[in-house]
XYZ file of C-alpha atoms in Angstrom:
438
model
C 93.016 148.617 27.791
C 94.208 151.756 29.577
C 94.716 155.308 28.354
C 98.330 156.299 29.092
C 100.423 159.398 28.439
C 104.215 159.240 28.245
C 106.142 162.449 28.992
C 109.524 162.445 27.260
C 110.115 160.605 23.990
C 113.786 159.899 24.401
C 115.244 156.429 24.817
C 113.156 155.227 27.791
C 109.996 157.099 26.807
C 109.921 155.927 23.202
C 110.491 152.275 24.136
C 107.932 152.416 26.946
C 105.332 154.106 24.731
C 105.786 151.698 21.846
C 105.752 148.549 23.993
C 102.684 149.607 26.000
C 100.876 150.415 22.769
C 101.870 147.010 21.389
C 100.294 145.492 24.509
C 96.969 147.048 23.502
C 96.938 150.278 25.512
C 96.013 153.623 24.003
C 99.170 155.726 24.344
C 99.934 159.372 23.669
C 103.537 160.553 23.819
C 104.443 164.090 24.890
C 107.633 165.930 23.999
C 108.485 169.627 23.468
C 110.630 168.766 20.420
C 108.504 168.979 17.274
C 110.846 166.718 15.319
C 110.336 163.796 17.717
C 106.574 164.261 17.800
C 106.373 164.411 14.019
C 108.506 161.293 13.606
C 106.255 159.319 15.955
C 103.119 160.498 14.169
C 104.644 159.405 10.834
C 105.301 155.964 12.312
C 109.063 156.512 12.529
C 111.348 155.900 15.505
C 113.171 158.849 17.108
C 115.819 156.493 18.577
C 118.092 153.720 17.371
C 117.127 150.487 19.092
C 116.592 146.912 17.912
C 112.958 146.146 16.908
C 111.579 149.521 18.004
C 111.131 150.877 14.472
C 108.824 148.059 13.397
C 106.794 148.289 16.606
C 106.256 152.053 16.294
C 105.263 151.729 12.649
C 102.636 149.099 13.538
C 101.120 150.745 16.624
C 100.907 154.173 14.950
C 99.250 152.611 11.914
C 96.752 150.854 14.206
C 95.971 154.128 16.012
C 97.272 152.960 19.405
C 100.161 155.462 19.568
C 100.110 159.182 18.817
C 102.306 162.067 19.908
C 101.812 165.725 20.817
C 103.618 168.741 22.244
C 100.583 169.607 24.397
C 100.624 168.348 27.993
C 97.008 169.344 28.577
C 95.871 167.455 25.501
C 97.690 164.320 26.673
C 96.372 164.535 30.241
C 92.830 164.979 28.968
C 93.170 161.781 26.916
C 94.753 159.621 29.650
C 94.228 158.309 33.169
C 97.867 157.544 33.971
C 101.043 159.434 33.039
C 104.567 158.028 32.942
C 107.303 160.658 33.265
C 110.379 159.509 31.331
C 112.431 162.702 31.021
C 116.177 162.849 31.551
C 117.895 163.454 34.890
C 121.452 164.459 33.883
C 124.260 165.445 36.220
C 125.151 168.959 37.295
C 128.814 169.931 36.959
C 129.362 168.993 40.625
C 127.798 165.531 40.130
C 124.478 166.341 41.770
C 121.261 165.176 40.121
C 119.566 167.679 37.818
C 115.811 167.401 38.397
C 114.890 170.461 36.322
C 113.131 168.480 33.588
C 111.177 166.352 36.072
C 110.037 169.461 37.933
C 109.078 171.255 34.725
C 107.005 168.308 33.495
C 105.287 168.081 36.889
C 104.350 171.756 36.622
C 102.713 171.062 33.244
C 100.932 167.964 34.537
C 99.737 169.787 37.656
C 98.328 172.645 35.598
C 96.591 170.110 33.342
C 94.923 168.099 36.112
C 93.727 171.247 37.917
C 90.338 171.203 36.194
C 90.169 167.478 35.519
C 87.230 165.825 37.312
C 88.544 162.252 37.225
C 91.440 161.051 39.362
C 94.812 160.979 37.601
C 97.923 158.965 38.509
C 101.405 160.388 37.904
C 104.249 157.863 37.681
C 107.904 158.925 37.742
C 109.909 156.498 35.620
C 112.954 158.768 35.393
C 115.917 157.843 37.595
C 115.659 159.960 40.742
C 117.336 159.961 44.154
C 115.392 159.106 47.335
C 113.420 162.125 48.518
C 112.803 163.535 45.036
C 109.149 162.546 44.935
C 108.399 163.690 48.497
C 110.368 166.931 48.261
C 110.026 167.976 44.602
C 107.462 165.977 42.622
C 104.530 166.028 45.051
C 104.951 169.677 46.162
C 105.212 170.768 42.508
C 102.116 168.806 41.468
C 100.131 170.087 44.459
C 101.160 173.699 43.915
C 100.398 173.620 40.187
C 97.086 171.766 40.507
C 95.719 173.041 43.817
C 94.974 169.402 44.654
C 96.401 166.959 47.189
C 98.457 163.841 46.498
C 96.898 160.592 47.685
C 93.443 162.121 47.767
C 92.849 163.998 44.510
C 95.582 162.366 42.432
C 98.046 159.501 42.849
C 101.826 159.406 42.634
C 104.054 156.373 42.061
C 107.670 155.632 41.256
C 108.399 152.970 38.647
C 112.133 152.726 37.846
C 113.029 151.192 34.494
C 115.617 148.467 33.915
C 116.203 148.827 30.181
C 119.608 148.283 28.618
C 120.507 150.071 25.410
C 120.595 147.583 22.552
C 118.208 145.138 24.256
C 115.556 147.554 25.537
C 112.553 145.943 23.832
C 113.569 142.504 25.073
C 114.158 143.944 28.559
C 110.727 145.604 28.591
C 109.014 142.272 28.000
C 111.467 140.237 30.089
C 112.368 142.440 33.082
C 114.206 141.002 36.109
C 111.609 142.702 38.297
C 108.965 145.402 38.240
C 109.272 147.816 41.156
C 106.399 150.093 42.162
C 106.794 152.689 44.884
C 103.357 153.987 45.785
C 101.790 156.738 47.862
C 98.473 154.885 47.950
C 97.182 151.405 47.057
C 94.660 152.606 44.455
C 97.411 154.222 42.380
C 99.678 151.208 42.848
C 96.899 148.859 41.698
C 96.339 150.881 38.534
C 100.036 150.971 37.673
C 100.544 147.268 38.440
C 97.735 146.348 36.042
C 99.764 147.430 32.983
C 102.497 144.927 33.878
C 100.305 141.966 34.819
C 101.243 139.802 31.810
C 105.032 140.257 31.892
C 105.678 137.168 34.010
C 108.164 138.761 36.417
C 107.982 139.595 40.125
C 106.018 142.790 40.813
C 107.411 144.356 43.979
C 105.318 147.050 45.628
C 107.032 149.139 48.256
C 107.334 152.641 49.680
C 108.408 155.495 47.429
C 111.908 155.980 48.854
C 112.859 152.302 48.531
C 111.783 152.277 44.878
C 113.779 155.450 44.201
C 116.916 153.917 45.740
C 116.708 150.523 44.017
C 117.682 151.833 40.576
C 120.813 153.503 41.968
C 121.835 150.386 43.876
C 121.387 148.336 40.692
C 123.473 150.660 38.553
C 126.236 151.264 41.083
C 126.463 147.499 41.650
C 126.787 146.917 37.902
C 129.489 149.603 37.711
C 131.308 148.012 40.655
C 131.167 144.589 38.974
C 132.725 145.987 35.809
C 135.504 147.681 37.773
C 136.078 144.588 39.939
C 136.297 142.324 36.901
C 138.740 144.653 35.186
C 141.014 144.882 38.232
C 141.033 141.089 38.565
C 141.889 140.960 34.866
C 144.824 143.312 35.361
C 146.314 141.137 38.114
C 145.703 137.941 36.161
C 147.370 139.321 33.043
C 150.435 140.384 35.023
C 150.644 136.871 36.532
C 150.116 135.095 33.221
C 146.734 133.705 34.306
C 143.732 133.577 31.957
C 141.329 136.032 33.572
C 138.306 134.753 31.655
C 138.914 131.204 32.875
C 139.129 132.548 36.428
C 135.937 134.607 36.177
C 134.028 131.818 34.395
C 134.674 129.627 37.439
C 133.904 132.511 39.803
C 130.555 133.186 38.110
C 129.587 129.511 38.075
C 129.221 129.669 41.881
C 125.628 130.800 42.356
C 125.463 129.741 46.014
C 127.870 132.392 47.312
C 129.416 134.510 44.546
C 126.358 135.338 42.415
C 123.823 135.351 45.219
C 122.331 137.467 48.044
C 125.034 136.314 50.464
C 127.323 139.055 51.820
C 125.115 141.799 50.353
C 122.886 142.610 53.332
C 124.011 145.689 55.311
C 125.552 144.682 58.632
C 128.855 144.920 60.463
C 132.434 144.730 59.201
C 133.877 141.449 57.953
C 136.518 139.524 59.874
C 137.716 135.972 60.432
C 140.687 133.959 59.272
C 140.161 134.311 55.500
C 138.753 137.555 54.166
C 141.112 140.121 55.752
C 144.315 138.196 55.068
C 143.346 137.285 51.502
C 142.439 140.869 50.617
C 145.821 141.938 52.038
C 147.690 139.282 50.082
C 146.075 140.095 46.731
C 146.419 143.863 47.094
C 150.051 143.457 48.192
C 150.685 141.335 45.110
C 149.158 144.113 43.023
C 151.515 146.658 44.578
C 154.500 144.388 43.934
C 153.455 144.225 40.279
C 153.069 148.034 40.124
C 149.353 147.695 39.326
C 146.958 150.398 40.494
C 143.884 148.702 42.051
C 141.702 151.484 43.515
C 138.636 149.261 44.058
C 140.454 146.345 45.699
C 142.688 148.696 47.699
C 139.625 150.424 49.152
C 138.103 147.247 50.642
C 140.040 147.162 53.928
C 139.844 150.950 54.538
C 136.077 150.763 53.956
C 135.836 147.873 56.414
C 137.785 149.830 59.009
C 135.458 152.813 58.610
C 132.543 150.525 59.444
C 134.254 149.577 62.717
C 134.777 153.282 63.428
C 131.057 153.885 62.833
C 130.196 151.202 65.383
C 132.576 152.713 67.941
C 131.141 156.166 67.413
C 127.612 154.921 68.005
C 128.623 153.342 71.315
C 130.571 156.375 72.533
C 127.827 158.821 71.554
C 125.533 157.211 74.141
C 127.896 158.435 76.880
C 127.325 155.307 78.971
C 130.383 153.809 80.650
C 128.991 150.323 81.323
C 128.914 148.354 78.059
C 127.785 144.794 77.428
C 128.616 142.813 74.285
C 126.437 139.931 73.140
C 128.470 137.901 70.680
C 132.067 138.751 69.813
C 133.238 136.001 67.463
C 133.356 137.353 63.912
C 130.021 135.668 63.099
C 127.376 133.538 64.803
C 127.913 129.792 65.075
C 131.696 129.934 65.349
C 134.306 130.396 68.062
C 136.743 132.094 65.674
C 138.021 135.371 67.117
C 140.754 135.947 64.550
C 140.407 139.506 63.229
C 136.936 139.795 64.709
C 135.794 143.412 64.263
C 133.907 143.128 67.567
C 137.135 142.201 69.369
C 138.678 145.317 67.805
C 135.807 147.415 69.191
C 136.150 145.897 72.656
C 139.896 146.543 72.756
C 139.432 150.148 71.640
C 136.742 150.762 74.268
C 138.863 149.134 76.984
C 141.662 151.527 76.096
C 139.261 154.405 76.696
C 138.337 153.153 80.155
C 134.903 151.633 79.541
C 133.541 149.026 81.976
C 132.772 146.028 79.775
C 131.306 142.534 80.071
C 131.087 140.152 77.118
C 129.116 136.991 76.434
C 129.332 134.503 73.590
C 128.183 130.929 74.066
C 130.537 129.534 71.436
C 133.560 131.426 72.708
C 132.863 130.248 76.276
C 133.012 126.662 75.051
C 136.151 127.404 73.055
C 137.827 128.747 76.188
C 137.391 125.298 77.750
C 138.097 122.850 74.941
C 138.223 124.588 71.574
C 141.106 125.319 69.231
C 140.920 128.986 70.204
C 141.771 128.321 73.863
C 145.379 129.430 73.435
C 144.323 132.499 71.449
C 141.816 133.564 74.105
C 144.063 133.198 77.135
C 147.400 134.175 75.605
C 146.591 136.653 72.837
C 143.590 138.480 74.325
C 143.762 137.730 78.073
C 142.439 141.223 78.851
C 139.223 140.306 77.044
C 139.080 136.794 78.529
C 138.789 138.430 81.940
C 135.634 140.244 80.790
C 133.814 137.086 79.685
C 130.719 136.015 81.608
C 128.839 132.729 81.416
C 125.316 133.952 80.746
C 123.519 136.555 78.715
C 121.682 137.688 81.860
C 124.970 138.793 83.448
C 125.551 141.160 80.529
C 121.990 142.474 80.708
C 122.324 143.151 84.426
C 125.598 145.032 83.948
C 125.153 147.116 80.831
C 123.777 150.583 80.281
C 124.420 150.059 76.567
C 124.039 146.610 75.008
C 125.963 145.925 71.802
C 124.867 142.955 69.691
C 127.932 141.702 67.825
C 126.612 138.711 65.883
C 123.219 137.350 64.906
C 123.043 134.319 67.174
C 119.409 133.259 67.565
C 119.544 133.751 71.335
C 119.909 137.511 70.855
C 116.739 138.026 68.792
C 114.521 138.702 71.823
C 116.973 140.975 73.612
C 114.574 143.931 73.473
C 111.976 142.010 75.442
C 114.586 141.128 78.075
C 116.308 144.521 78.309
C 115.562 147.007 81.057
C 113.478 150.058 80.323
C 116.376 152.515 80.076
C 118.977 150.289 78.411
C 120.230 151.336 74.983
C 120.631 148.633 72.351
C 123.093 148.996 69.469
C 122.615 146.244 66.917
C 125.632 145.794 64.633
C 124.163 142.947 62.574
C 120.350 143.430 62.536
C 119.873 140.485 64.868
C 116.747 142.071 66.368
C 113.793 141.716 64.014
C 111.202 143.739 65.921
C 112.305 147.300 66.632
C 110.702 150.182 68.479
C 110.563 153.907 67.874
C 111.575 155.092 71.344
C 115.209 155.651 70.418
C 116.445 152.858 72.705
C 117.267 150.676 69.688
C 119.760 151.728 67.054
C 120.939 149.793 64.014
C 124.363 150.367 62.524
C 123.340 151.031 58.915
C 119.550 150.726 58.847
């Protein structure tokens, strides 16, 4: 059993407080609104949520949950605090961290004279950098103590859906803990040990970002599904039948595939099929802002890769891999081919190597494409990776073929490496290696 204080008795705070108390912990809720505090202390719920009323009534009656307006009183009675206050938007869309900062001031002032070590956990949704730049400085200034030594700080984003929050608390998809030190992370992890879900412990900034990625992804899925529905309706196709089949594919569609940051997509299918569907939407006079943004977004990624190469100000460039992905000889709409052609037009001295494309040039189906459609690039092809390494001042890795994974060990001391696909697993901090979006 742990002694826990919950700051903020809104939706997340009330559910978290009640469920932790139900699990046997001694919980005190803190809120500046007297009405909420009084309702909790009477065994009543301050929010509308399935099952929460009965839980609060029971845990208050059993003495496991109380509430107060006094931060110092709550800190004195607890060893770990969960901050669950709101983070609304400013008028310009920026995150409003006023309530988080204000609560941290109160907590800092309360732990100033506390002899035992206290752990502060931010459960509110906050952008990366908030804990390092706002939470920790505020706590240190208010308490006169130092984070990691005198008190601990963690981030613990919540994944509660309105209407199913109690179920979600006990059946989470994951528990994410961003920690400044292992002792604090251990203490926080102990309150979730019986939930039966993966507990993922990571650095603070990753934990802060995960909640935003989750929510933006869910928003994107809703928008994507609705745009597909609009096209289907216009074509007389049952959109729910289509999406039921789409969602039944858990190998590619509902899976980690295609979701890891890397380079732009290409090949014989994706670009042309996006074009065809968005063109059909235009012909039906349907506005599809999400689908219409896919190809422009992809093109911006190619521009980012080009900018990284040109910023190095090296004229001798070597490309390792230029088919649109490893294990294929397909050069159709390869984003790497686009980069090579753009750099050639700017006068760069280029050599390219791709084992699969070399074979295709001899016997493959792409032979005609290589020698008749991109003969200017065919002239740049070399037979070995070593020839590229000998030539290049900047090495660009275009696909994640296994033979490129040790390129850093084989590169010369002053060669720059630009990895478009995260093919290199071990990276250094000398500035010679740069990833496209990591």
